[in-house]
Short mmCIF file of C-alpha atoms in Angstrom, two decimals:
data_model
loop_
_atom_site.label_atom_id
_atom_site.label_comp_id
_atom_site.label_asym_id
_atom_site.label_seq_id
_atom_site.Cartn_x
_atom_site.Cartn_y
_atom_site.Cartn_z
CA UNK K 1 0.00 0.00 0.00
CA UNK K 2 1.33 3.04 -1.08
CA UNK K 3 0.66 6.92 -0.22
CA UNK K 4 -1.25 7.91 -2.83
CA UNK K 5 -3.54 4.67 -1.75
CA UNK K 6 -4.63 5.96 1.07
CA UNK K 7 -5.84 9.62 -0.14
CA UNK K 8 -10.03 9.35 0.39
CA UNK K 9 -9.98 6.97 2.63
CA UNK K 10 -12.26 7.06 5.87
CA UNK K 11 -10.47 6.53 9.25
CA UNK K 12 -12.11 6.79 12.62
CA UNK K 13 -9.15 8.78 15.28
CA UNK K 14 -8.64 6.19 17.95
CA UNK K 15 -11.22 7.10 20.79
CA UNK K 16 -8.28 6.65 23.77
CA UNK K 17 -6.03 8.98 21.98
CA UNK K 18 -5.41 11.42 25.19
CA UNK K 19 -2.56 13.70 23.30
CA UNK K 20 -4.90 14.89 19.94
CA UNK K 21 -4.09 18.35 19.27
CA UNK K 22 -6.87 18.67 16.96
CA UNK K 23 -9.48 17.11 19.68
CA UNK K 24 -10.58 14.67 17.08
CA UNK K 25 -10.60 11.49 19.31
CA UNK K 26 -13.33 9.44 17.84
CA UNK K 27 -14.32 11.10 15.05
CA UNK K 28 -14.84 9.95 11.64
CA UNK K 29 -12.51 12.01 8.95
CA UNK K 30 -11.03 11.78 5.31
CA UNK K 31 -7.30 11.08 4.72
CA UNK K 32 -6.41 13.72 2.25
CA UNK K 33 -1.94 13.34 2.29
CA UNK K 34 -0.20 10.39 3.47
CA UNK K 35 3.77 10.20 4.17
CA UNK K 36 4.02 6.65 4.91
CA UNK K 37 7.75 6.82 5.35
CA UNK K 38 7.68 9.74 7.84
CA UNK K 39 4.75 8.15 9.32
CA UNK K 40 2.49 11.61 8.66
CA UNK K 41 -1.41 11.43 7.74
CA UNK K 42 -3.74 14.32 7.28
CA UNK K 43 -7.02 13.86 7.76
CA UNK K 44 -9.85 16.10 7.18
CA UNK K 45 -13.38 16.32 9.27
CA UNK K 46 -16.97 17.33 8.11
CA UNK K 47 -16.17 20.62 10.20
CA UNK K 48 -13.16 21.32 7.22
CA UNK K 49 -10.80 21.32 10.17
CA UNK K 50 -7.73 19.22 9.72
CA UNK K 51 -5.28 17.22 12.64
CA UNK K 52 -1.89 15.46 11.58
CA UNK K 53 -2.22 12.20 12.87
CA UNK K 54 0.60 8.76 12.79
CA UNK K 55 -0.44 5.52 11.44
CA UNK K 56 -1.20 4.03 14.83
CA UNK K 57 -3.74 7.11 16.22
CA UNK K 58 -5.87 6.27 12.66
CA UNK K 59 -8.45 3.35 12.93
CA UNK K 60 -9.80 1.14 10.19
CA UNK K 61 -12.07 -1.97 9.17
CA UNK K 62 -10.96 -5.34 9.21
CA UNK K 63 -11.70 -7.41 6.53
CA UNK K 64 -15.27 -8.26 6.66
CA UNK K 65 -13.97 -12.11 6.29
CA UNK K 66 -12.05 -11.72 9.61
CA UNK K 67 -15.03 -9.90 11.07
CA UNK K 68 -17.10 -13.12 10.63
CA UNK K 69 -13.98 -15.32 11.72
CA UNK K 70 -14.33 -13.49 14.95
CA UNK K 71 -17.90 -14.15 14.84
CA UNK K 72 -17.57 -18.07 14.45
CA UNK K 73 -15.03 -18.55 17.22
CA UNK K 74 -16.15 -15.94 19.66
CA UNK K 75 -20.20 -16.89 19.51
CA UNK K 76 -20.09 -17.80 22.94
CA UNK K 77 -17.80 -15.10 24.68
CA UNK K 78 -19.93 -11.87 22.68
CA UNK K 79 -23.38 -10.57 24.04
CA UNK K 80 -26.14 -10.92 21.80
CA UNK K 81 -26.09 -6.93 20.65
CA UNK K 82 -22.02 -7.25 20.50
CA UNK K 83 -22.73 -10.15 17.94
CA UNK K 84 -25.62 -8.48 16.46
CA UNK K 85 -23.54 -5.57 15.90
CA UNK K 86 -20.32 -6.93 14.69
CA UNK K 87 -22.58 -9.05 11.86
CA UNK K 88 -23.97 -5.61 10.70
CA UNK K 89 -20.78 -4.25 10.57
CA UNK K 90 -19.64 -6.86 8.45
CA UNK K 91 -22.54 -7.07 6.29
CA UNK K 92 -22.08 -3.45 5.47
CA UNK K 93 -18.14 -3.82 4.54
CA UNK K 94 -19.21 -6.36 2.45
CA UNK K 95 -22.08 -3.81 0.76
CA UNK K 96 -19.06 -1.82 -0.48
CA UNK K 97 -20.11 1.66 -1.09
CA UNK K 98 -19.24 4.74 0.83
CA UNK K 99 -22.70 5.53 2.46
CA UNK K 100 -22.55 2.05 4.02
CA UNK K 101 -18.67 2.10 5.31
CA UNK K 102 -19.62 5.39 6.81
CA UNK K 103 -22.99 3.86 8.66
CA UNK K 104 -20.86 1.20 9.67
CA UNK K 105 -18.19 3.51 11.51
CA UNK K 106 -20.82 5.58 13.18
CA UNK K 107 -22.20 2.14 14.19
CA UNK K 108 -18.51 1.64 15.90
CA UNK K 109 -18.30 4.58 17.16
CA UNK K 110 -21.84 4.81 18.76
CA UNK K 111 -21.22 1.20 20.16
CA UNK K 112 -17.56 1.06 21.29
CA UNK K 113 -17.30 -2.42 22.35
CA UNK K 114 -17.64 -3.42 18.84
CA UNK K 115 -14.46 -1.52 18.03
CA UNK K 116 -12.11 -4.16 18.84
CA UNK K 117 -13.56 -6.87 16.55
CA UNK K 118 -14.40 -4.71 13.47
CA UNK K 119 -11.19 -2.40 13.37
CA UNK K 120 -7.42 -2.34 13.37
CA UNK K 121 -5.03 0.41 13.64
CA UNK K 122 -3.94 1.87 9.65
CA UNK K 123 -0.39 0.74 11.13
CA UNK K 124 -1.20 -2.88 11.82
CA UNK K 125 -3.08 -2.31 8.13
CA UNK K 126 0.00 -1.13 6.42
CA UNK K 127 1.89 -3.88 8.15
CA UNK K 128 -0.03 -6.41 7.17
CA UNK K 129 -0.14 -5.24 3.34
CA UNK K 130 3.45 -5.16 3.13
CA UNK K 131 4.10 -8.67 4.77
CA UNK K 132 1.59 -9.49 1.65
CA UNK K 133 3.69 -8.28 -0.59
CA UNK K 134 7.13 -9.76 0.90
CA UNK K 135 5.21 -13.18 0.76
CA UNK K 136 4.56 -13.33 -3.33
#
């Protein structure tokens, strides 16, 4: 995954970040410039306002396959709305359009516990792309 990859794509701020200079923690924004090598992302809000944000401060969805993974093995350990929610999340992602990965982050971000199942950090994202690519 390169910079100019990442340019339009949605990113919830990490709800725990405690340092935001912009006062952005949980909000839903546009990544409009991406230094992946300096580890620099601006993202833009529905207010126009701007923050400066690294990789692992920017949230994003899993894979809707690994969403249902979790779903398979943790039936047991999730409440019934965790489950209900995590399924709807998934079933969104897998919609594929902009209006629905948008109702699926306000769906994380109005029901936190379901944050942990659907979403990883961009970093772990990036990570995992480039492992990807070392492995063909």
């Amino acid at each position: 995954m390169n910079n100019e990859e990442l340019i339009g794509q949605r990113v919830l701020v990490h709800p725990v970040l405690w340092d935001d200079p912009a006062e952005k923690n949980g909000e839903i924004g546009t990544i409009t410039e991406a230094d992946i090598a300096d580890d620099l992302i601006r993202v833009k809000f529905e207010d126009q306002k701007y923050g400066f944000y690294g990789s692992d401060s920017l949230l994003v969805f899993r894979p809707s396959n690994d969403i249902y993974e979790q779903l398979k093995q943790n039936a047991g350990q999730l409440s019934a709305e965790q489950f209900k929610d995590l399924k709807n999340i998934a079933l969104l992602l897998d919609y594929g359009k902009e209006p629905q990965l948008l109702k699926a982050m306000e769906m994380v971000r109005e029901n936190p516990e379901s944050l942990h199942g659907s979403m990883i950090s961009l970093e772990n994202k990036l990570r995992n792309a480039e492992v990807r690519q070392v492995g063909r």
